[in-house]
Coordinates of C-alpha atoms and ligand atoms in Angstrom, one line a residue:
X1 CA 0.0 0.0 0.0
X2 CA 3.0 2.2 0.2
X3 CA 4.5 3.7 -3.0
X4 CA 8.1 3.1 -4.1
X5 CA 10.0 5.1 -6.7
X6 CA 13.6 4.8 -7.9
X7 CA 15.5 6.7 -10.5
X8 CA 18.9 6.3 -12.2
X9 CA 19.6 8.7 -15.1
X10 CA 20.8 12.1 -16.2
X11 CA 17.9 14.2 -14.8
X12 CA 17.6 15.8 -11.4
X13 CA 16.8 12.8 -9.2
X14 CA 15.0 14.9 -6.6
X15 CA 12.6 16.3 -9.3
X16 CA 11.9 12.9 -10.8
X17 CA 11.4 11.2 -7.4
X18 CA 9.2 13.9 -5.9
X19 CA 7.0 14.1 -9.0
X20 CA 6.8 10.3 -9.0
X21 CA 5.8 10.3 -5.3
X22 CA 3.1 12.9 -6.2
X23 CA 1.7 10.4 -8.7
X24 CA 2.0 7.5 -6.2
X25 CA 0.6 9.4 -3.3
X26 CA -2.8 7.6 -3.6
X27 CA -1.1 4.4 -2.4
X28 CA -0.3 5.8 1.0
X29 CA 0.0 9.3 2.4
X30 CA 1.0 9.5 6.1
X31 CA 4.7 10.2 5.6
X32 CA 7.2 10.4 2.8
X33 CA 10.8 10.7 2.0
X34 CA 13.6 10.5 -0.5
X35 CA 17.3 9.6 -0.5
X36 CA 19.6 10.8 -3.3
X37 CA 23.2 10.0 -3.9
X38 CA 25.6 12.8 -4.9
X39 CA 29.5 12.6 -4.9
X40 CA 29.4 9.3 -3.0
X41 CA 27.2 10.8 -0.2
X42 CA 23.6 10.0 0.7
X43 CA 21.3 12.9 1.3
X44 CA 18.0 12.1 3.1
X45 CA 14.8 14.1 3.5
X46 CA 11.8 12.7 5.3
X47 CA 8.6 14.1 6.7
X48 CA 5.4 13.1 8.5
X49 CA 2.6 14.1 6.2
X50 CA 2.0 14.4 2.5
X51 CA 4.2 15.0 -0.5
X52 CA 3.4 18.7 -0.3
X53 CA 5.1 18.7 3.1
X54 CA 8.1 16.9 1.7
X55 CA 8.2 19.4 -1.1
X56 CA 8.1 22.3 1.3
X57 CA 11.0 20.8 3.4
X58 CA 13.0 20.2 0.2
X59 CA 12.5 23.9 -0.8
X60 CA 13.9 24.9 2.6
X61 CA 16.8 22.4 2.5
X62 CA 17.4 21.4 -1.1
X63 CA 19.1 18.2 -1.9
X64 CA 19.8 16.5 -5.2
X65 CA 21.8 13.5 -6.6
X66 CA 22.6 11.3 -9.6
X67 CA 20.3 8.6 -8.5
X68 CA 18.0 7.8 -5.6
X69 CA 14.9 6.3 -4.0
X70 CA 11.6 7.7 -2.8
X71 CA 8.7 6.4 -0.7
X72 CA 5.2 7.4 0.3
X73 CA 3.9 5.5 3.3
X74 CA 0.8 3.8 4.6
X75 CA 1.9 2.8 8.0
X76 CA 1.8 -0.9 9.1
X77 CA 4.6 -1.2 11.7
X78 CA 5.4 1.9 13.6
X79 CA 3.5 5.2 13.9
X80 CA 3.4 7.6 11.0
X81 CA 6.2 10.0 12.0
X82 CA 9.4 11.4 10.6
X83 CA 11.6 8.7 12.2
X84 CA 9.5 5.8 10.8
X85 CA 9.2 7.5 7.4
X86 CA 11.2 5.7 4.7
X87 CA 14.0 5.5 3.3
X88 CA 15.7 3.6 6.1
X89 CA 19.4 3.0 6.6
X90 CA 21.9 0.4 8.0
X91 CA 24.1 1.3 11.0
X92 CA 26.6 3.2 8.9
X93 CA 24.1 5.0 6.8
X94 CA 25.6 3.6 3.6
X95 CA 22.7 1.3 2.6
X96 CA 19.3 2.7 1.9
X97 CA 16.0 0.8 1.7
X98 CA 12.4 1.6 0.8
X99 CA 9.8 -1.0 1.3
X100 CA 6.1 -1.9 0.6
X101 CA 4.4 -4.8 2.4
X102 CA 5.2 -6.6 5.7
X103 CA 8.2 -8.5 6.9
X104 CA 6.4 -11.0 9.1
X105 CA 9.5 -12.4 10.9
X106 CA 11.1 -9.0 11.5
X107 CA 11.0 -9.4 15.3
X108 CA 13.2 -12.5 15.3
X109 CA 15.5 -11.0 12.6
X110 CA 15.8 -7.8 14.6
X111 CA 16.6 -9.7 17.8
X112 CA 19.5 -11.5 16.0
X113 CA 20.8 -8.3 14.5
X114 CA 20.7 -6.6 17.9
X115 CA 22.7 -9.5 19.3
X116 CA 25.3 -8.9 16.6
X117 CA 25.6 -5.3 17.6
X118 CA 23.4 -3.5 15.0
X119 CA 21.5 -0.5 16.3
X120 CA 18.0 0.4 15.2
X121 CA 16.7 3.9 14.7
X122 CA 13.0 3.1 14.0
X123 CA 10.0 1.0 15.0
X124 CA 9.5 -0.3 11.4
X125 CA 9.9 -3.8 10.1
X126 CA 11.7 -2.3 7.0
X127 CA 14.8 -1.4 8.9
X128 CA 15.8 -5.0 9.3
X129 CA 16.3 -5.2 5.5
X130 CA 18.9 -2.5 5.6
X131 CA 20.8 -4.2 8.5
X132 CA 20.6 -7.6 6.9
X133 CA 22.1 -6.2 3.7
X134 CA 24.9 -4.7 5.8
X135 CA 25.5 -8.0 7.5
X136 CA 25.6 -9.9 4.2
X137 CA 27.5 -7.3 2.1
X138 CA 30.9 -8.2 0.7
X139 CA 31.3 -5.7 -2.2
X140 CA 28.3 -6.4 -4.5
X141 CA 24.9 -5.2 -3.6
X142 CA 22.8 -7.7 -5.6
X143 CA 24.8 -10.6 -4.1
X144 CA 23.9 -9.3 -0.6
X145 CA 20.3 -8.9 -1.6
X146 CA 20.2 -12.5 -3.0
X147 CA 21.2 -13.8 0.4
X148 CA 18.9 -11.5 2.3
X149 CA 15.7 -12.5 0.4
X150 CA 16.3 -16.1 1.7
X151 CA 15.8 -14.8 5.2
X152 CA 12.7 -12.7 4.8
X153 CA 9.1 -14.0 5.3
X154 CA 6.0 -12.1 4.4
X155 CA 4.7 -10.2 1.4
X156 CA 7.0 -7.5 0.4
X157 CA 8.6 -5.4 -2.4
X158 CA 11.6 -3.3 -1.7
X159 CA 14.3 -1.2 -3.4
X160 CA 17.8 -0.5 -2.1
X161 CA 21.0 1.3 -3.0
X162 CA 24.4 1.7 -1.4
X163 CA 27.3 4.0 -1.7
X164 CA 29.5 1.0 -1.2
X165 CA 28.4 -0.3 -4.6
X166 CA 27.4 2.9 -6.4
X167 CA 25.4 3.8 -9.5
X168 CA 23.0 0.9 -8.9
X169 CA 19.4 0.4 -7.7
X170 CA 18.1 -3.1 -6.7
X171 CA 14.4 -3.9 -6.8
X172 CA 12.9 -7.0 -5.2
X173 CA 9.4 -8.4 -5.5
X174 CA 7.8 -11.0 -3.3
X175 CA 4.1 -10.0 -3.3
X176 CA 3.3 -6.3 -3.9
X177 CA 4.0 -5.0 -7.5
X178 CA 7.2 -3.5 -8.7
X179 CA 7.8 -2.3 -12.2
X180 CA 10.9 -1.2 -14.1
X181 CA 10.7 1.6 -16.6
X182 CA 13.2 1.8 -19.4
X183 CA 14.2 4.9 -21.4
X184 CA 17.3 6.0 -23.3
X185 CA 20.0 6.1 -20.7
X186 CA 17.6 6.1 -17.8
X187 CA 15.9 3.6 -15.6
X188 CA 12.9 3.8 -13.2
X189 CA 11.6 1.5 -10.6
X190 CA 8.0 2.0 -9.2
X191 CA 5.1 0.4 -7.4
X192 CA 2.9 1.0 -10.4
X193 CA 3.2 2.4 -13.9
X194 CA 1.6 5.8 -13.2
X195 CA 4.8 7.7 -12.2
X196 CA 6.8 6.0 -15.0
X197 CA 4.3 7.1 -17.7
X198 CA 5.7 10.7 -17.6
X199 CA 9.0 9.4 -18.9
X200 CA 8.4 6.2 -20.9
X201 CA 5.8 3.7 -21.9
X202 CA 8.3 0.8 -22.0
X203 CA 8.0 -1.2 -18.8
X204 CA 9.0 -4.6 -17.4
X205 CA 6.8 -6.2 -14.7
X206 CA 8.7 -8.1 -12.1
X207 CA 7.2 -11.4 -11.1
X208 CA 7.1 -12.7 -7.6
X209 CA 10.5 -14.0 -6.5
X210 CA 12.5 -11.8 -8.8
X211 CA 15.3 -9.2 -8.4
X212 CA 16.0 -6.4 -10.8
X213 CA 19.4 -4.7 -11.0
X214 CA 19.3 -1.2 -12.5
X215 CA 22.8 0.0 -13.1
X216 CA 24.5 2.5 -15.4
X217 CA 25.8 -0.4 -17.5
X218 CA 22.4 -1.9 -18.0
X219 CA 19.6 -4.0 -16.6
X220 CA 19.8 -7.5 -15.1
X221 CA 17.2 -9.8 -13.6
X222 CA 17.5 -12.8 -11.3
X223 CA 15.2 -15.1 -9.4
X224 CA 15.6 -15.6 -5.7
X225 CA 17.8 -18.7 -6.4
X226 CA 20.2 -16.4 -8.2
X227 CA 19.5 -17.7 -11.7
X228 CA 19.4 -15.1 -14.5
X229 CA 15.9 -14.4 -15.8
X230 CA 15.0 -13.0 -19.3
X231 CA 12.3 -10.4 -19.1
X232 CA 10.2 -8.9 -21.9
X233 CA 9.7 -5.1 -22.3
X234 CA 6.0 -4.3 -22.7
X235 CA 4.7 -1.1 -24.4
X236 CA 1.8 0.5 -22.5
X237 CA -1.0 2.2 -24.2
X238 CA -1.7 4.7 -21.3
X239 CA -0.6 8.3 -21.8
X240 CA 0.7 10.7 -19.2
X241 CA -2.3 13.0 -19.8
X242 CA -4.5 10.3 -18.4
X243 CA -3.0 10.9 -14.9
X244 CA -3.6 14.7 -14.9
X245 CA -6.6 16.4 -13.5
X246 CA -7.2 18.4 -16.7
X247 CA -9.1 21.3 -15.0
X248 CA -11.1 19.2 -12.6
X249 CA -10.7 20.0 -8.9
X250 CA -10.2 16.4 -8.0
X251 CA -9.3 13.2 -9.8
X252 CA -12.5 11.6 -8.5
X253 CA -14.7 14.2 -10.3
X254 CA -12.7 13.8 -13.5
X255 CA -13.0 10.1 -13.3
X256 CA -16.8 10.3 -12.7
X257 CA -17.0 12.4 -15.9
X258 CA -14.9 10.0 -17.9
X259 CA -17.4 7.2 -17.5
X260 CA -19.4 7.6 -20.7
X261 CA -16.1 7.4 -22.7
X262 CA -14.9 4.5 -20.5
X263 CA -18.1 2.5 -21.4
X264 CA -17.6 3.3 -25.1
X265 CA -14.0 2.0 -24.9
X266 CA -14.9 -1.1 -22.9
X267 CA -17.7 -2.3 -25.2
X268 CA -16.0 -1.1 -28.4
X269 CA -15.8 -3.9 -30.9
X270 CA -17.7 -6.4 -28.7
X271 CA -21.2 -5.9 -30.0
X272 CA -22.1 -7.1 -33.5
X273 CA -25.6 -5.7 -33.9
X274 CA -26.0 -7.3 -37.4
X275 CA -25.6 -10.8 -36.1
X276 CA -26.8 -10.2 -32.5
X277 CA -23.5 -11.6 -31.3
X278 CA -21.1 -10.6 -28.6
X279 CA -17.5 -11.0 -29.6
X280 CA -14.9 -11.4 -26.8
X281 CA -11.8 -12.7 -28.6
X282 CA -10.0 -13.4 -25.3
X283 CA -12.5 -16.1 -24.5
X284 CA -12.2 -17.9 -27.9
X285 CA -9.4 -20.3 -27.0
X286 CA -11.2 -21.4 -23.8
X287 CA -14.8 -21.4 -25.2
X288 CA -15.4 -25.1 -24.8
X289 CA -14.2 -25.2 -21.2
X290 CA -16.3 -22.1 -20.4
X291 CA -19.4 -23.6 -22.0
X292 CA -18.9 -26.7 -19.8
X293 CA -19.0 -24.7 -16.6
X294 CA -22.2 -25.0 -14.5
X295 CA -21.9 -21.9 -12.3
X296 CA -19.7 -18.8 -11.7
X297 CA -17.9 -18.1 -8.4
X298 CA -17.2 -14.4 -8.4
X299 CA -14.5 -13.2 -6.0
X300 CA -13.7 -9.6 -5.2
X301 CA -13.3 -6.9 -2.5
X302 CA -14.9 -3.5 -1.8
X303 CA -16.4 -1.7 -4.9
X304 CA -15.3 -4.6 -7.1
X305 CA -17.4 -6.9 -4.9
X306 CA -20.4 -4.7 -5.5
X307 CA -19.8 -5.0 -9.2
X308 CA -19.7 -8.8 -8.7
X309 CA -23.1 -8.7 -7.0
X310 CA -24.5 -6.9 -10.1
X311 CA -22.7 -9.5 -12.2
X312 CA -24.5 -12.3 -10.4
X313 CA -27.9 -10.8 -11.3
X314 CA -26.7 -10.3 -14.9
X315 CA -25.6 -13.9 -15.2
X316 CA -28.9 -15.2 -13.8
X317 CA -31.1 -12.9 -15.8
X318 CA -29.3 -12.8 -19.1
X319 CA -27.6 -16.2 -19.3
X320 CA -29.7 -18.3 -16.9
X321 CA -26.3 -19.1 -15.5
X322 CA -26.1 -19.6 -11.7
X323 CA -23.5 -17.4 -9.8
X324 CA -22.4 -16.8 -6.3
X325 CA -20.4 -13.8 -5.1
X326 CA -17.8 -14.0 -2.3
X327 CA -15.7 -11.5 -0.4
X328 CA -12.1 -12.6 -1.3
X329 CA -11.0 -11.8 2.3
X330 CA -13.5 -14.3 3.7
X331 CA -13.5 -16.8 0.9
X332 CA -9.7 -17.5 1.2
X333 CA -10.2 -18.8 4.8
X334 CA -13.2 -21.0 4.1
X335 CA -13.3 -24.7 3.3
X336 CA -15.1 -23.9 0.0
X337 CA -16.4 -26.7 -2.1
X338 CA -15.3 -25.9 -5.5
X339 CA -15.3 -28.1 -8.6
X340 CA -13.7 -28.0 -12.1
X341 CA -17.2 -27.0 -13.4
X342 CA -17.0 -23.8 -11.5
X343 CA -16.0 -20.8 -13.5
X344 CA -14.0 -18.5 -11.2
X345 CA -14.2 -14.8 -11.9
X346 CA -11.9 -12.5 -10.0
X347 CA -12.7 -8.8 -10.2
X348 CA -10.1 -6.2 -9.2
X349 CA -9.4 -2.8 -10.5
X350 CA -5.8 -2.9 -9.5
X351 CA -5.1 -6.5 -10.0
X352 CA -2.9 -6.3 -6.8
X353 CA -5.4 -6.7 -4.0
X354 CA -3.7 -9.2 -1.6
X355 CA -7.0 -10.9 -0.5
X356 CA -8.2 -11.4 -4.1
X357 CA -4.9 -12.8 -5.2
X358 CA -4.7 -15.2 -2.3
X359 CA -8.3 -16.4 -2.9
X360 CA -7.5 -17.0 -6.6
X361 CA -4.2 -18.8 -5.8
X362 CA -6.1 -21.0 -3.4
X363 CA -8.4 -22.0 -6.2
X364 CA -5.9 -22.9 -8.8
X365 CA -6.1 -26.6 -9.8
X366 CA -9.4 -26.9 -7.8
X367 CA -11.9 -24.9 -9.8
X368 CA -12.4 -24.5 -13.5
X369 CA -11.1 -21.7 -15.7
X370 CA -10.1 -18.4 -14.0
X371 CA -11.2 -15.1 -15.6
X372 CA -9.7 -11.9 -14.3
X373 CA -11.7 -8.7 -14.8
X374 CA -9.1 -6.1 -14.3
X375 CA -8.0 -2.5 -15.3
X376 CA -4.3 -2.9 -15.2
X377 CA -2.4 -4.7 -17.9
X378 CA 0.6 -6.6 -16.5
X379 CA -0.8 -6.7 -13.0
X380 CA -0.4 -9.8 -10.9
X381 CA -4.0 -10.9 -11.3
X382 CA -3.8 -10.6 -15.0
X383 CA -0.5 -12.5 -15.1
X384 CA -1.9 -15.3 -12.9
X385 CA -5.4 -15.7 -14.4
X386 CA -5.9 -18.0 -17.3
X387 CA -8.1 -15.5 -19.2
X388 CA -8.3 -11.7 -18.8
X389 CA -11.1 -9.3 -19.7
X390 CA -9.6 -5.8 -19.4
X391 CA -11.7 -2.9 -18.4
X392 CA -10.7 0.1 -20.6
X393 CA -11.0 2.7 -17.9
X394 CA -7.4 4.1 -18.1
X395 CA -5.6 4.8 -14.8
X396 CA -7.8 5.5 -11.8
X397 CA -6.1 7.9 -9.4
X398 CA -8.9 8.9 -7.0
X399 CA -8.8 6.4 -4.1
X400 CA -12.6 5.9 -4.4
X401 CA -13.3 3.7 -7.3
X402 CA -15.8 5.2 -9.8
X403 CA -15.1 4.7 -13.5
X404 CA -13.6 1.3 -12.9
X405 CA -16.8 0.2 -11.2
X406 CA -18.8 1.2 -14.3
X407 CA -16.3 -0.5 -16.6
X408 CA -16.5 -3.7 -14.5
X409 CA -20.3 -3.9 -14.9
X410 CA -19.9 -3.2 -18.6
X411 CA -17.5 -6.2 -18.9
X412 CA -19.8 -8.3 -16.7
X413 CA -22.7 -7.4 -19.0
X414 CA -20.7 -8.5 -22.1
X415 CA -19.7 -11.7 -20.3
X416 CA -23.3 -12.5 -19.4
X417 CA -24.3 -12.0 -23.0
X418 CA -21.5 -14.2 -24.2
X419 CA -22.4 -17.0 -21.8
X420 CA -26.0 -16.8 -22.7
X421 CA -25.0 -17.0 -26.4
X422 CA -22.5 -19.8 -25.8
X423 CA -24.9 -21.9 -23.7
X424 CA -27.9 -21.1 -25.9
X425 CA -29.9 -19.8 -23.0
X426 CA -30.4 -16.3 -24.3
X427 CA -33.0 -15.7 -27.0
X428 CA -31.6 -13.5 -29.8
X429 CA -34.3 -10.8 -29.5
X430 CA -33.5 -10.4 -25.8
X431 CA -29.8 -10.2 -26.6
X432 CA -30.3 -7.6 -29.2
X433 CA -32.5 -5.5 -27.0
X434 CA -29.8 -5.5 -24.2
X435 CA -27.0 -4.8 -26.7
X436 CA -28.8 -1.9 -28.3
X437 CA -29.5 -0.3 -25.0
X438 CA -26.0 -1.0 -23.8
X439 CA -24.7 1.1 -26.7
X440 CA -27.0 4.0 -25.6
X441 CA -25.7 3.9 -22.0
X442 CA -22.8 6.4 -22.6
X443 CA -25.3 8.9 -24.0
X444 CA -27.7 8.4 -21.1
X445 CA -24.8 8.9 -18.7
X446 CA -24.0 12.2 -20.4
X447 CA -27.6 13.3 -19.8
X448 CA -27.0 12.7 -16.0
X449 CA -23.7 14.5 -16.0
X450 CA -25.4 17.5 -17.6
X451 CA -27.5 17.8 -14.4
X452 CA -24.5 18.1 -12.2
X453 CA -25.8 21.4 -10.7
X454 CA -29.0 20.0 -9.3
X455 CA -27.2 17.0 -7.8
X456 CA -24.7 19.4 -6.2
X457 CA -27.5 21.6 -4.8
X458 CA -29.1 18.5 -3.3
X459 CA -25.8 17.3 -1.9
X460 CA -25.2 20.6 -0.2
X461 CA -28.7 20.5 1.4
X462 CA -27.8 17.1 3.0
X463 CA -24.2 17.7 3.9
X464 CA -24.9 18.3 7.6
X465 CA -26.6 15.0 8.2
X466 CA -24.6 12.5 10.2
X467 CA -26.3 9.2 9.1
X468 CA -27.7 8.0 5.8
X469 CA -29.6 4.9 4.8
X470 CA -29.3 3.7 1.1
X471 CA -32.0 1.3 0.0
X472 CA -32.3 -0.8 -3.2
X473 CA -33.7 -4.1 -4.3
X474 CA -32.7 -6.7 -6.9
X475 CA -30.2 -5.1 -9.2
X476 CA -30.4 -1.8 -7.3
X477 CA -29.3 -3.4 -4.0
X478 CA -25.6 -3.5 -4.9
X479 CA -25.9 0.0 -6.2
X480 CA -27.3 1.1 -2.7
X481 CA -24.3 -0.7 -1.1
X482 CA -21.9 1.1 -3.5
X483 CA -23.6 4.5 -3.0
X484 CA -23.2 4.1 0.8
X485 CA -19.6 3.0 0.5
X486 CA -18.8 6.1 -1.6
X487 CA -20.4 8.4 0.9
X488 CA -18.7 6.9 4.0
X489 CA -15.2 6.5 2.5
X490 CA -14.8 10.1 1.2
X491 CA -17.0 12.2 3.5
X492 CA -16.7 10.1 6.7
X493 CA -20.5 10.2 7.1
X494 CA -22.0 7.0 8.4
X495 CA -24.0 5.4 5.6
X496 CA -25.6 2.0 5.4
X497 CA -26.6 0.2 2.3
X498 CA -29.5 -2.2 2.7
X499 CA -31.8 -4.4 0.7
X500 CA -35.2 -2.7 0.8
X501 CA -37.1 -5.8 1.8
X502 CA -34.8 -6.3 4.8
X503 CA -35.7 -2.9 6.3
X504 CA -38.6 -4.3 8.4
X505 CA -36.2 -6.9 9.9
X506 CA -34.2 -4.3 11.8
X507 CA -33.0 -1.1 10.2
X508 CA -36.4 0.5 10.2
X509 CA -35.8 1.1 13.9
X510 CA -33.2 3.7 12.9
X511 CA -35.6 5.8 10.8
X512 CA -36.4 9.3 12.1
X513 CA -36.2 12.8 10.8
X514 CA -32.5 12.9 11.4
X515 CA -31.7 9.9 9.2
X516 CA -32.4 10.5 5.5
X517 CA -32.9 7.6 3.1
X518 CA -31.6 7.5 -0.4
X519 CA -33.9 5.1 -2.3
X520 CA -32.7 3.6 -5.6
X521 CA -36.0 3.0 -7.3
X522 CA -35.9 2.6 -11.1
X523 CA -39.1 1.4 -12.7
X524 CA -38.3 -2.3 -12.8
X525 CA -39.8 -5.6 -11.7
X526 CA -39.5 -4.6 -8.0
X527 CA -40.7 -1.0 -8.3
X528 CA -44.1 -1.7 -6.6
X529 CA -42.4 -3.5 -3.7
X530 CA -40.0 -0.6 -3.2
X531 CA -43.0 1.8 -3.1
X532 CA -44.2 -0.1 0.0
X533 CA -40.7 0.5 1.5
X534 CA -41.1 4.2 0.8
X535 CA -44.5 4.2 2.7
X536 CA -42.9 2.5 5.6
X537 CA -40.2 5.2 5.8
X538 CA -42.7 8.1 5.4
X539 CA -44.9 6.7 8.1
X540 CA -42.0 7.1 10.5
X541 CA -41.2 10.7 9.5
X542 CA -38.1 9.7 7.5
X543 CA -36.8 12.0 4.8
X544 CA -36.6 10.4 1.4
X545 CA -34.5 11.2 -1.7
X546 CA -35.6 9.0 -4.6
X547 CA -33.3 8.1 -7.4
X548 CA -35.7 7.1 -10.2
X549 CA -36.5 7.2 -13.9
X550 CA -40.2 7.4 -13.0
X551 CA -40.8 10.5 -10.9
X552 CA -44.4 10.8 -11.9
X553 CA -45.2 7.5 -10.1
X554 CA -43.8 8.6 -6.8
X555 CA -45.9 11.7 -6.4
X556 CA -45.9 13.2 -2.9
X557 CA -44.3 10.2 -1.2
X558 CA -40.8 11.4 -1.5
X559 CA -39.1 14.6 -0.3
X560 CA -36.5 15.0 -3.0
X561 CA -36.0 13.6 -6.5
X562 CA -32.9 12.6 -8.4
X563 CA -34.3 11.9 -11.9
X564 CA -32.4 9.6 -14.3
X565 CA -33.2 8.6 -17.9
X566 CA -34.9 5.2 -18.4
X567 CA -33.0 2.2 -19.8
X568 CA -33.3 -1.6 -19.9
X569 CA -34.0 -2.8 -16.3
X570 CA -30.7 -4.9 -16.3
X571 CA -28.6 -1.8 -17.2
X572 CA -30.0 0.6 -14.6
X573 CA -26.8 0.3 -12.4
X574 CA -24.8 2.3 -15.0
X575 CA -27.3 5.2 -14.5
X576 CA -28.2 4.9 -10.8
X577 CA -24.6 4.7 -9.5
X578 CA -23.6 7.9 -11.3
X579 CA -25.7 10.4 -9.3
X580 CA -24.7 8.5 -6.1
X581 CA -21.0 9.0 -6.9
X582 CA -21.7 12.7 -7.6
X583 CA -23.8 13.1 -4.4
X584 CA -21.0 11.6 -2.3
X585 CA -18.4 13.7 -4.1
X586 CA -20.3 17.0 -3.6
X587 CA -21.0 16.3 0.1
X588 CA -17.3 15.4 0.7
X589 CA -16.1 18.5 -1.2
X590 CA -18.6 20.7 0.7
X591 CA -17.2 19.3 4.0
X592 CA -13.7 20.1 2.9
X593 CA -12.6 16.4 2.9
X594 CA -9.6 15.3 1.1
X595 CA -11.6 13.6 -1.6
X596 CA -8.8 11.9 -3.6
X597 CA -7.0 10.7 -0.6
X598 CA -9.4 9.8 2.2
X599 CA -8.0 9.2 5.6
X600 CA -6.8 5.6 6.5
X601 CA -7.3 4.4 2.9
X602 CA -5.0 3.4 0.1
X603 CA -5.8 2.7 -3.6
X604 CA -4.1 -0.6 -3.8
X605 CA -4.5 -2.9 -0.8
X606 CA -1.5 -5.1 -1.1
X607 CA -1.5 -6.3 2.5
X608 CA -3.9 -8.7 4.1
Ligands
F6R701 C1 -13.7 1.8 -2.8 C2 -12.5 1.1 -3.3 C3 -12.2 -0.2 -2.7 C4 -11.7 -1.2 -3.7 C5 -11.1 -2.5 -3.0 C6 -10.7 -3.5 -4.1 O1 -13.9 2.9 -3.5 O2 -11.9 1.5 -4.2 O3 -13.2 -0.7 -1.9 O4 -12.7 -1.5 -4.6 O5 -10.0 -2.2 -2.2 O6 -9.7 -3.0 -4.9 P1 -9.4 -3.7 -6.3 O7 -10.6 -3.5 -7.2 O8 -8.2 -3.0 -6.8 O9 -9.2 -5.2 -6.0

């Protein structure tokens, strides 16, 4: 969850590292630091706080160097303060380490190092790596690192350098991602591609158990047993502009606005309206195995889990294909009965969520084919899954997922159509009806975005409430969960998502004039039932905001309306989630919250 950056090349290292950290800040933001090497001397700068605090300190006490490492932290071991901020050093201050992840056996290692006379400056697990390298160093940094990785337990990625073996940066991956960027005469190392994109699109993804050596004479790769590994350079199709705010106040708002285009890109080329077919070339090679599957097991966390719940309904209603959805963090510890006839679908925006990866690894050789629905080419999930369906959302920088959620449901809709087609469970007319309407979704989303002002006004009216209930049923229930998650994670307002029919089994006790209810009520098969839920709330003096495509049918029963265009009942989540994202955004912005970097969160959850 921390961000690592390394640079070796002719530019100002400090400038490259700080700019890189700015781009990585969404991975962790409680402290930050850089170490740069100049004239054989290491210069360090570290602060508690954000990258802007690091920049302010660097302005007061400038440092620069020919190469260096930077880090933005999301604390696991040791409080977020200046001392615990990375980079960390060995006893002599000649070896520098930045680290992401957890060294699980650090207490035992630290004890042994203390007995050997090493002294520790911090409370972190990371510092043991620097001292272990010191202990194992005999002239060559990568040789010391090869010995040290044998001693470490846990899930970690780290980078190190040393003035004792200069002009060299080593990167190690055993869990969290680490990527090498290659340009003419310069090398980069980073926790994800975003900071590298400013300089080059040519990247190499380290696999687990690999070591990269970036040196002025070139690149080398080894596995943990010391064997040389040949790696392939990949060319990314993301551009640096994609990670700029481009006039929007926050990345989250920009990313909400990108959704119509994201849906266009994600479904582009997949719908053949002439033949009524869905074409997903990545499934072609495994088509027979997929057809033989009897149910889908969808695994994901957070917002991706909510997309999975929508996927379940799409599979049932479009393809008559049974599906169950599981939290990856729970699933991985259960004794699940899974068979080769189960199609495993792992959904993850980042492709690096530790729980999702662990759940998928636990299923290998037990279940059937594994499909990854992911936004990041080259991510661990993509490399480990048998089949990938990429969401074409471009890089998502705001910590709260928005456009990747819509892209995930677009892919799940395509997959449901494909399964229905492959299993002959979907009549052609029904397929065509859904496909035609799916094509119109981006335009309908634009209609909603044009009403931004009225959503903002409504959000401001509700910004002072401390609690919210979000209700939905059937395909709108996951949307209610997602709306509540968006509000709580960026505004810190308590919000609960609930299935409308479950209200009377408990949550109705909460309703009073201080607890508004956001009701997601498109005119679908469950509309009349949701109306009864509205009556129940009104009878208890509850305030109701209704998100609906059928305002005329609601009359006086609701206090406020969020109107949306109509669409096919199975596609309403594309349209209902959008106002909820905006509602959460405008409340959080009104309250002055740090929308793109909410407290305690990180974009990529690479620890358990
Ligand atoms: C919420 C959010 C998180 C992620 C979750 C899974 O806005 O972003 O709940 O959805 O951490 O992340 P991925 O999709 O990267 O596996």
